[in-house]
Amino acid sequence: MKVLVLGVGAQGTTVAMRLDEEPKVTEIICADYDEKAVDNLVKTLKKARGAKVDGSKTEDIIRVGQGVDLVVNALPVDFSKQALDAALALKAHYQDFAAGVGIVEETDEDTSKTGWVRGIKFMYQDYGRRFAEIGRTAVIGTGAAPGLICVVSRRAVRELDSCETINMLVYEGGEAKRFQPFWWSPEVALGDMSESGIAYINGELVETEAFGLPERRSWPEMGGKEVVMVEHAHDEPVYMGLNADKFFKGAKNIYFKYGGVGVNFARPLYRAGLLSHEEVEIDGQMIVPFDVILHHLPPAPKYKEEIKEILDEGLVSEEGAFVVECYGLKNGKKVMVDAHLGAPGIIESFERSGLTAEMYQTGQCGFLFTKMFIEDKYTQKGLISTDMLDDAQVDYYLAQAAKLDITLDIEIKDDK
């Protein structure tokens, strides 16, 4: 199999590194606009070659992707349409870590949550049809969240006869002594936090206020410490809300909530208006508050030497939780399926692979969806999101994740 990896940031780099270990992979094309980043990655791999690509131009992606069997898109979501169209032209399978906004048509200026939902519907329908016509599979939402958390939700809901509510809860409390509020793309992280979220409430997709609908939790993996989880702009409620009847046993309420160091950093900025994307005049100068904040944020550490330097300085905390709660009926009784994921932390992830915990979990989990292409595990043709895997695919994925010590513990409790 010949694979094109678009984008060599944290996620693309991790996927390329794992692809290099796969016997069935013959060549990896690592492509990015940043030639230095490409060169730094390619020189560490055996099967890779580099290419400079302009992700905003479909024809440029086609040019570098000649002869590939799979396109793995790890570029920002703004380039989803170009990558999808290129994969179709190349007659290749396709994998994306997220789903683009405003993908309905090139001139669509609706980037609201309504536009986001319409875009995902359009991907299911239009791109689904087009990939099916060439006998190929496209899979979107293939990181940890979305991705792994969708698989965990599919596995958890299997324990119910009918489902009422699904809560997806991710808490990232790893904090370095240096100023490092985000361990992944600060532009994407802060961008998500500057926007309203979306939830599936009473059978409808509903826009929610950023940092809204707070809920408190206390989990054993965090020593019983109580934390606050809030609404966060994420794909999962859209995918799973649109697929609730078919894949989630009629769930009426689906939420994604986030908490941790990044949330604690961003929430006061949001309340002060400093995450606004609108220009304001200050002392005769027009500025965009979001751009000013972003300018002062350190990039996510990607290379081994950078990560080691941060860890050598020390950590303030290393805690986290990755939980799915499914409420519904089992044998006529109200229950809650409590699914907790265990994974290597910041220090262990680095000791294992030279990666941050974010890169390890998101990148490695992303690669497992790639591995399913390599091992021909996708029976679906067309375009699917990761919440649409069948039971056999869910079980295969979780078994592969367990080999990386990414493990799932499920307990069924009375819903009192």
Short mmCIF file of C-alpha atoms in Angstrom, two decimals:
data_model
loop_
_atom_site.label_atom_id
_atom_site.label_comp_id
_atom_site.label_asym_id
_atom_site.label_seq_id
_atom_site.Cartn_x
_atom_site.Cartn_y
_atom_site.Cartn_z
CA MET A 1 0.00 0.00 0.00
CA LYS A 2 1.20 3.48 -0.91
CA VAL A 3 0.05 6.28 1.43
CA LEU A 4 -0.01 10.08 1.15
CA VAL A 5 0.16 11.83 4.53
CA LEU A 6 -1.01 15.43 4.14
CA GLY A 7 0.36 17.59 6.94
CA VAL A 8 3.29 16.68 9.18
CA GLY A 9 2.20 18.29 12.43
CA ALA A 10 1.77 16.21 15.56
CA GLN A 11 -0.89 13.90 14.12
CA GLY A 12 0.53 13.44 10.64
CA THR A 13 4.02 12.85 12.02
CA THR A 14 2.80 10.11 14.37
CA VAL A 15 0.85 8.36 11.60
CA ALA A 16 3.84 8.49 9.25
CA MET A 17 6.12 7.03 11.93
CA ARG A 18 3.75 4.13 12.53
CA LEU A 19 3.20 3.54 8.80
CA ASP A 20 6.96 3.15 8.44
CA GLU A 21 6.74 0.04 10.63
CA GLU A 22 3.99 -1.67 8.62
CA PRO A 23 5.16 -4.48 6.28
CA LYS A 24 2.24 -3.96 3.89
CA VAL A 25 3.12 -0.28 3.37
CA THR A 26 5.56 0.16 0.50
CA GLU A 27 5.89 3.95 0.34
CA ILE A 28 4.87 6.99 2.40
CA ILE A 29 4.69 10.44 0.83
CA CYS A 30 4.97 13.07 3.55
CA ALA A 31 3.61 16.34 2.20
CA ASP A 32 3.36 19.78 3.77
CA TYR A 33 3.94 23.42 2.84
CA ASP A 34 6.66 23.50 5.52
CA GLU A 35 9.62 21.91 3.73
CA LYS A 36 11.80 21.96 6.85
CA ALA A 37 9.23 19.97 8.83
CA VAL A 38 8.94 17.46 5.96
CA ASP A 39 12.72 17.04 5.73
CA ASN A 40 13.07 16.59 9.49
CA LEU A 41 10.49 13.81 9.44
CA VAL A 42 11.53 12.01 6.26
CA LYS A 43 15.16 11.65 7.34
CA THR A 44 13.99 9.56 10.31
CA LEU A 45 11.94 7.12 8.19
CA LYS A 46 12.90 4.22 5.91
CA LYS A 47 10.01 4.20 3.42
CA ALA A 48 9.23 7.89 3.15
CA ARG A 49 9.88 10.66 0.67
CA GLY A 50 8.95 14.28 1.06
CA ALA A 51 6.95 16.70 -1.06
CA LYS A 52 5.96 20.32 -0.78
CA VAL A 53 2.23 20.81 -1.20
CA ASP A 54 -0.19 23.70 -1.12
CA GLY A 55 -3.20 22.23 0.68
CA SER A 56 -5.45 25.00 -0.62
CA LYS A 57 -5.07 23.68 -4.19
CA THR A 58 -6.71 20.38 -5.12
CA GLU A 59 -4.52 20.04 -8.19
CA ASP A 60 -1.38 20.31 -6.06
CA ILE A 61 -2.52 17.48 -3.80
CA ILE A 62 -3.31 15.39 -6.91
CA ARG A 63 0.17 16.14 -8.24
CA VAL A 64 2.00 14.80 -5.17
CA GLY A 65 -0.42 11.91 -4.66
CA GLN A 66 -0.12 10.08 -7.95
CA GLY A 67 -0.47 6.32 -7.49
CA VAL A 68 -1.43 6.36 -3.81
CA ASP A 69 -3.97 3.95 -2.35
CA LEU A 70 -4.84 6.08 0.69
CA VAL A 71 -4.85 9.80 1.50
CA VAL A 72 -4.49 10.59 5.23
CA ASN A 73 -5.49 14.22 5.75
CA ALA A 74 -3.86 15.76 8.82
CA LEU A 75 -4.14 19.33 7.53
CA PRO A 76 -6.31 22.01 9.17
CA VAL A 77 -10.06 21.61 8.52
CA ASP A 78 -10.02 24.53 6.07
CA PHE A 79 -8.46 22.17 3.51
CA SER A 80 -10.92 19.27 3.87
CA LYS A 81 -12.73 19.92 0.59
CA GLN A 82 -9.50 20.09 -1.41
CA ALA A 83 -8.23 16.87 0.17
CA LEU A 84 -11.53 15.04 -0.38
CA ASP A 85 -11.71 16.10 -4.01
CA ALA A 86 -8.09 15.08 -4.56
CA ALA A 87 -8.69 11.62 -3.07
CA LEU A 88 -11.65 11.14 -5.41
CA ALA A 89 -9.56 12.20 -8.41
CA LEU A 90 -6.79 9.81 -7.32
CA LYS A 91 -9.38 7.03 -6.78
CA ALA A 92 -7.91 6.52 -3.32
CA HIS A 93 -9.33 5.74 0.10
CA TYR A 94 -9.48 8.76 2.43
CA GLN A 95 -8.99 9.41 6.14
CA ASP A 96 -9.50 12.72 7.95
CA PHE A 97 -8.98 13.58 11.61
CA ALA A 98 -12.03 15.87 11.61
CA ALA A 99 -14.63 17.27 9.19
CA GLY A 100 -14.56 20.60 7.37
CA VAL A 101 -16.90 23.54 7.88
CA GLY A 102 -18.50 25.24 4.88
CA ILE A 103 -17.82 22.25 2.67
CA VAL A 104 -21.24 22.35 0.99
CA GLU A 105 -19.88 24.43 -1.85
CA GLU A 106 -16.77 26.48 -2.43
CA THR A 107 -18.63 29.78 -2.18
CA ASP A 108 -20.56 28.88 0.98
CA GLU A 109 -19.88 31.58 3.58
CA ASP A 110 -22.03 30.04 6.31
CA THR A 111 -19.54 29.00 8.98
CA SER A 112 -22.15 28.97 11.75
CA LYS A 113 -23.11 25.77 13.53
CA THR A 114 -25.95 25.45 11.04
CA GLY A 115 -23.37 25.49 8.25
CA TRP A 116 -21.30 22.91 10.13
CA VAL A 117 -24.25 20.52 10.39
CA ARG A 118 -25.17 21.06 6.73
CA GLY A 119 -21.57 20.42 5.77
CA ILE A 120 -21.43 17.07 7.58
CA LYS A 121 -24.79 16.03 6.11
CA PHE A 122 -23.44 16.96 2.69
CA MET A 123 -20.32 14.86 3.28
CA TYR A 124 -22.41 11.83 4.23
CA GLN A 125 -24.66 12.22 1.20
CA ASP A 126 -22.67 13.72 -1.67
CA TYR A 127 -19.16 12.52 -0.86
CA GLY A 128 -20.59 9.26 0.42
CA ARG A 129 -22.17 8.64 -2.97
CA ARG A 130 -19.06 9.65 -4.90
CA PHE A 131 -16.67 7.45 -2.90
CA ALA A 132 -19.11 4.53 -3.16
CA GLU A 133 -19.23 4.96 -6.95
CA ILE A 134 -15.46 4.38 -7.19
CA GLY A 135 -15.54 1.56 -4.64
CA ARG A 136 -13.54 3.44 -2.01
CA THR A 137 -13.99 4.25 1.67
CA ALA A 138 -13.64 7.65 3.34
CA VAL A 139 -13.53 7.84 7.15
CA ILE A 140 -13.80 11.13 9.05
CA GLY A 141 -13.21 11.97 12.71
CA THR A 142 -10.28 9.61 13.27
CA GLY A 143 -8.26 10.90 16.22
CA ALA A 144 -8.89 10.41 19.91
CA ALA A 145 -11.83 12.82 20.10
CA PRO A 146 -13.46 12.52 17.67
CA GLY A 147 -12.42 8.97 16.84
CA LEU A 148 -11.59 6.76 19.79
CA ILE A 149 -14.36 8.35 21.87
CA CYS A 150 -16.90 7.49 19.15
CA VAL A 151 -15.72 3.87 19.18
CA VAL A 152 -15.98 3.78 22.97
CA SER A 153 -19.52 5.21 22.74
CA ARG A 154 -20.49 2.50 20.23
CA ARG A 155 -19.08 -0.16 22.55
CA ALA A 156 -20.78 1.27 25.66
CA VAL A 157 -24.22 1.63 24.09
CA ARG A 158 -24.08 -2.04 23.12
CA GLU A 159 -24.81 -2.80 26.77
CA LEU A 160 -28.23 -1.09 26.60
CA ASP A 161 -31.59 -2.10 25.13
CA SER A 162 -32.41 1.57 24.53
CA CYS A 163 -30.45 4.75 25.15
CA GLU A 164 -31.56 8.11 26.49
CA THR A 165 -28.38 10.16 27.06
CA ILE A 166 -24.70 9.95 26.15
CA ASN A 167 -22.10 12.14 27.87
CA MET A 168 -18.60 12.24 26.40
CA LEU A 169 -16.24 13.79 28.95
CA VAL A 170 -12.56 14.59 28.38
CA TYR A 171 -10.42 16.17 31.10
CA GLU A 172 -6.81 17.10 30.30
CA GLY A 173 -5.01 18.26 33.42
CA GLY A 174 -1.37 17.86 32.39
CA GLU A 175 0.47 21.09 33.18
CA ALA A 176 4.13 21.95 32.61
CA LYS A 177 6.13 24.32 34.80
CA ARG A 178 6.74 26.50 31.76
CA PHE A 179 3.90 28.35 30.02
CA GLN A 180 2.40 25.60 27.82
CA PRO A 181 -1.41 25.83 27.98
CA PHE A 182 -1.91 23.52 24.99
CA TRP A 183 -0.06 20.32 24.04
CA TRP A 184 -1.65 20.33 20.58
CA SER A 185 -2.21 23.04 17.94
CA PRO A 186 -2.95 26.23 19.92
CA GLU A 187 -4.68 27.68 16.85
CA VAL A 188 -7.13 24.78 16.69
CA ALA A 189 -7.52 24.50 20.47
CA LEU A 190 -8.15 28.19 21.05
CA GLY A 191 -10.29 28.35 17.90
CA ASP A 192 -12.60 25.66 19.27
CA MET A 193 -12.79 27.50 22.58
CA SER A 194 -13.70 30.77 20.89
CA GLU A 195 -16.83 29.24 19.37
CA SER A 196 -20.21 28.08 20.56
CA GLY A 197 -20.61 24.32 20.86
CA ILE A 198 -23.29 21.98 19.66
CA ALA A 199 -25.25 19.31 21.50
CA TYR A 200 -28.05 16.90 20.63
CA ILE A 201 -30.87 17.76 23.03
CA ASN A 202 -34.34 16.19 22.96
CA GLY A 203 -33.67 14.79 19.51
CA GLU A 204 -32.44 18.07 17.97
CA LEU A 205 -29.00 19.51 17.25
CA VAL A 206 -28.79 22.67 19.33
CA GLU A 207 -26.15 25.43 19.48
CA THR A 208 -24.72 25.84 23.00
CA GLU A 209 -22.77 28.66 24.59
CA ALA A 210 -19.00 28.21 24.79
CA PHE A 211 -18.02 27.04 28.29
CA GLY A 212 -21.74 26.60 29.06
CA LEU A 213 -23.84 23.82 30.67
CA PRO A 214 -21.23 23.04 33.36
CA GLU A 215 -21.29 19.67 35.12
CA ARG A 216 -19.18 18.49 38.04
CA ARG A 217 -17.52 15.10 38.19
CA SER A 218 -15.27 13.23 40.59
CA TRP A 219 -13.39 10.24 39.14
CA PRO A 220 -11.19 7.60 40.82
CA GLU A 221 -8.40 8.09 38.26
CA MET A 222 -8.03 11.66 39.55
CA GLY A 223 -8.01 10.73 43.20
CA GLY A 224 -11.59 11.80 43.71
CA LYS A 225 -10.81 15.46 42.91
CA GLU A 226 -13.91 17.31 41.72
CA VAL A 227 -13.61 18.97 38.30
CA VAL A 228 -15.89 21.07 36.13
CA MET A 229 -16.72 19.96 32.58
CA VAL A 230 -18.18 22.45 30.07
CA GLU A 231 -19.55 22.61 26.54
CA HIS A 232 -16.92 22.61 23.82
CA ALA A 233 -17.14 22.88 20.03
CA HIS A 234 -16.59 19.32 18.78
CA ASP A 235 -17.76 17.01 15.99
CA GLU A 236 -19.09 14.07 18.00
CA PRO A 237 -22.60 15.31 18.92
CA VAL A 238 -23.18 16.15 15.24
CA TYR A 239 -22.10 12.74 13.95
CA MET A 240 -23.84 10.82 16.69
CA GLY A 241 -26.96 12.97 16.71
CA LEU A 242 -27.44 12.42 12.97
CA ASN A 243 -26.84 8.69 13.53
CA ALA A 244 -28.68 8.32 16.86
CA ASP A 245 -31.48 6.05 15.69
CA LYS A 246 -29.34 3.67 13.65
CA PHE A 247 -26.20 3.40 15.78
CA PHE A 248 -27.07 4.67 19.27
CA LYS A 249 -30.36 2.96 20.08
CA GLY A 250 -32.48 6.07 19.78
CA ALA A 251 -30.44 8.36 22.05
CA LYS A 252 -32.20 11.69 22.60
CA ASN A 253 -29.37 13.63 24.27
CA ILE A 254 -25.69 13.61 23.31
CA TYR A 255 -23.06 15.93 24.78
CA PHE A 256 -19.32 16.50 24.47
CA LYS A 257 -17.79 18.30 27.45
CA TYR A 258 -14.20 19.31 28.10
CA GLY A 259 -12.17 20.43 31.09
CA GLY A 260 -8.63 20.97 32.27
CA VAL A 261 -5.69 23.33 31.94
CA GLY A 262 -6.62 24.63 28.47
CA VAL A 263 -10.20 25.36 29.52
CA ASN A 264 -9.05 27.12 32.68
CA PHE A 265 -6.68 29.26 30.59
CA ALA A 266 -9.18 30.12 27.83
CA ARG A 267 -12.39 30.72 29.78
CA PRO A 268 -11.45 34.14 31.27
CA LEU A 269 -10.09 35.23 27.88
CA TYR A 270 -13.43 34.34 26.31
CA ARG A 271 -15.39 36.21 28.98
CA ALA A 272 -13.18 39.28 28.45
CA GLY A 273 -13.81 39.20 24.69
CA LEU A 274 -10.20 38.36 23.93
CA LEU A 275 -11.09 35.33 21.81
CA SER A 276 -13.18 37.43 19.43
CA HIS A 277 -12.35 37.19 15.73
CA GLU A 278 -13.86 40.64 15.05
CA GLU A 279 -11.59 43.64 14.53
CA VAL A 280 -11.59 46.31 17.24
CA GLU A 281 -9.90 49.69 17.34
CA ILE A 282 -7.40 50.32 20.12
CA ASP A 283 -5.49 53.62 20.18
CA GLY A 284 -6.12 54.11 16.49
CA GLN A 285 -4.98 50.61 15.54
CA MET A 286 -7.30 47.89 14.22
CA ILE A 287 -6.57 44.52 15.80
CA VAL A 288 -8.20 41.09 16.07
CA PRO A 289 -8.09 40.05 19.76
CA PHE A 290 -7.88 36.33 18.91
CA ASP A 291 -4.82 36.92 16.73
CA VAL A 292 -3.07 38.84 19.51
CA ILE A 293 -3.61 36.04 22.03
CA LEU A 294 -2.58 33.36 19.52
CA HIS A 295 0.60 35.30 18.69
CA HIS A 296 1.76 34.99 22.30
CA LEU A 297 1.10 31.26 22.68
CA PRO A 298 3.93 28.73 22.33
CA PRO A 299 3.50 26.09 19.61
CA ALA A 300 2.73 22.52 20.56
CA PRO A 301 5.96 20.59 21.21
CA LYS A 302 6.50 18.10 18.41
CA TYR A 303 10.11 16.98 18.31
CA LYS A 304 11.70 14.69 20.87
CA GLU A 305 14.26 17.27 22.01
CA GLU A 306 11.54 19.87 22.64
CA ILE A 307 9.42 17.47 24.67
CA LYS A 308 12.40 16.28 26.70
CA GLU A 309 13.32 19.85 27.57
CA ILE A 310 9.82 20.51 28.94
CA LEU A 311 9.77 17.28 30.93
CA ASP A 312 13.27 17.90 32.32
CA GLU A 313 12.01 21.24 33.68
CA GLY A 314 9.24 19.33 35.46
CA LEU A 315 5.47 19.09 35.55
CA VAL A 316 3.01 20.82 37.86
CA SER A 317 0.43 18.08 37.37
CA GLU A 318 -0.19 15.00 35.26
CA GLU A 319 -3.82 13.99 35.49
CA GLY A 320 -6.67 13.29 33.14
CA ALA A 321 -9.85 11.37 32.43
CA PHE A 322 -11.55 10.07 29.29
CA VAL A 323 -15.07 8.93 30.10
CA VAL A 324 -18.29 8.00 28.30
CA GLU A 325 -21.54 7.73 30.24
CA CYS A 326 -24.52 6.08 28.53
CA TYR A 327 -27.90 6.25 30.29
CA GLY A 328 -30.80 4.05 29.26
CA LEU A 329 -32.73 0.84 29.82
CA LYS A 330 -31.43 -2.71 30.21
CA ASN A 331 -33.95 -5.48 30.89
CA GLY A 332 -36.53 -2.83 31.77
CA LYS A 333 -34.29 -1.23 34.39
CA LYS A 334 -32.68 2.23 34.31
CA VAL A 335 -28.89 1.91 34.22
CA MET A 336 -25.78 3.91 33.43
CA VAL A 337 -22.96 2.35 31.43
CA ASP A 338 -19.78 3.92 32.81
CA ALA A 339 -16.89 3.54 30.35
CA HIS A 340 -13.42 4.77 31.38
CA LEU A 341 -10.39 4.76 29.13
CA GLY A 342 -6.90 4.27 30.47
CA ALA A 343 -3.85 5.46 28.52
CA PRO A 344 -0.19 6.34 29.09
CA GLY A 345 0.33 9.77 30.63
CA ILE A 346 2.75 12.53 29.64
CA ILE A 347 5.94 10.97 31.02
CA GLU A 348 5.10 7.37 30.06
CA SER A 349 4.13 8.40 26.50
CA PHE A 350 7.50 10.08 26.07
CA GLU A 351 9.41 7.15 27.53
CA ARG A 352 7.59 4.75 25.19
CA SER A 353 7.78 6.69 21.96
CA GLY A 354 9.35 10.13 22.35
CA LEU A 355 5.88 11.68 21.96
CA THR A 356 3.66 13.86 24.11
CA ALA A 357 0.59 12.20 25.62
CA GLU A 358 -1.55 14.22 23.17
CA MET A 359 0.49 12.98 20.20
CA TYR A 360 0.52 9.45 21.57
CA GLN A 361 -3.21 9.21 22.11
CA THR A 362 -4.47 11.27 19.15
CA GLY A 363 -1.81 10.21 16.68
CA GLN A 364 -1.69 6.55 17.71
CA CYS A 365 -5.48 6.32 17.81
CA GLY A 366 -5.57 7.99 14.42
CA PHE A 367 -3.08 5.46 13.11
CA LEU A 368 -5.27 2.56 14.25
CA PHE A 369 -7.96 3.78 11.84
CA THR A 370 -5.22 3.85 9.18
CA LYS A 371 -4.22 0.31 10.13
CA MET A 372 -7.80 -0.77 9.44
CA PHE A 373 -7.27 0.37 5.84
CA ILE A 374 -3.97 -1.53 5.66
CA GLU A 375 -5.63 -4.70 7.00
CA ASP A 376 -8.72 -4.26 4.80
CA LYS A 377 -11.11 -4.07 7.76
CA TYR A 378 -13.54 -1.54 6.28
CA THR A 379 -16.46 -3.25 4.59
CA GLN A 380 -18.35 0.02 4.03
CA LYS A 381 -18.03 1.87 0.74
CA GLY A 382 -18.67 5.59 0.70
CA LEU A 383 -18.09 8.06 3.53
CA ILE A 384 -18.58 7.23 7.21
CA SER A 385 -17.67 8.79 10.54
CA THR A 386 -16.06 6.70 13.26
CA ASP A 387 -19.31 6.31 15.19
CA MET A 388 -20.60 4.20 12.27
CA LEU A 389 -18.24 1.24 12.66
CA ASP A 390 -19.93 -2.13 13.06
CA ASP A 391 -19.46 -4.32 16.14
CA ALA A 392 -16.65 -6.38 14.61
CA GLN A 393 -14.75 -3.24 13.63
CA VAL A 394 -15.26 -1.74 17.10
CA ASP A 395 -13.89 -4.90 18.73
CA TYR A 396 -10.89 -5.01 16.36
CA TYR A 397 -10.08 -1.37 17.01
CA LEU A 398 -10.26 -1.70 20.80
CA ALA A 399 -8.12 -4.86 20.70
CA GLN A 400 -5.45 -3.00 18.72
CA ALA A 401 -5.66 -0.05 21.12
CA ALA A 402 -5.14 -2.37 24.09
CA LYS A 403 -1.79 -3.41 22.59
CA LEU A 404 -0.76 0.24 23.06
CA ASP A 405 -2.02 0.16 26.66
CA ILE A 406 -5.03 2.23 25.67
CA THR A 407 -7.57 0.17 27.56
CA LEU A 408 -11.30 0.32 28.27
CA ASP A 409 -13.06 -0.48 31.53
CA ILE A 410 -16.88 -0.75 31.45
CA GLU A 411 -19.14 -0.93 34.50
CA ILE A 412 -22.93 -1.06 34.50
CA LYS A 413 -24.47 0.86 37.40
CA ASP A 414 -27.96 1.54 38.62
CA ASP A 415 -29.20 4.95 37.44
CA LYS A 416 -30.66 6.32 40.64
#
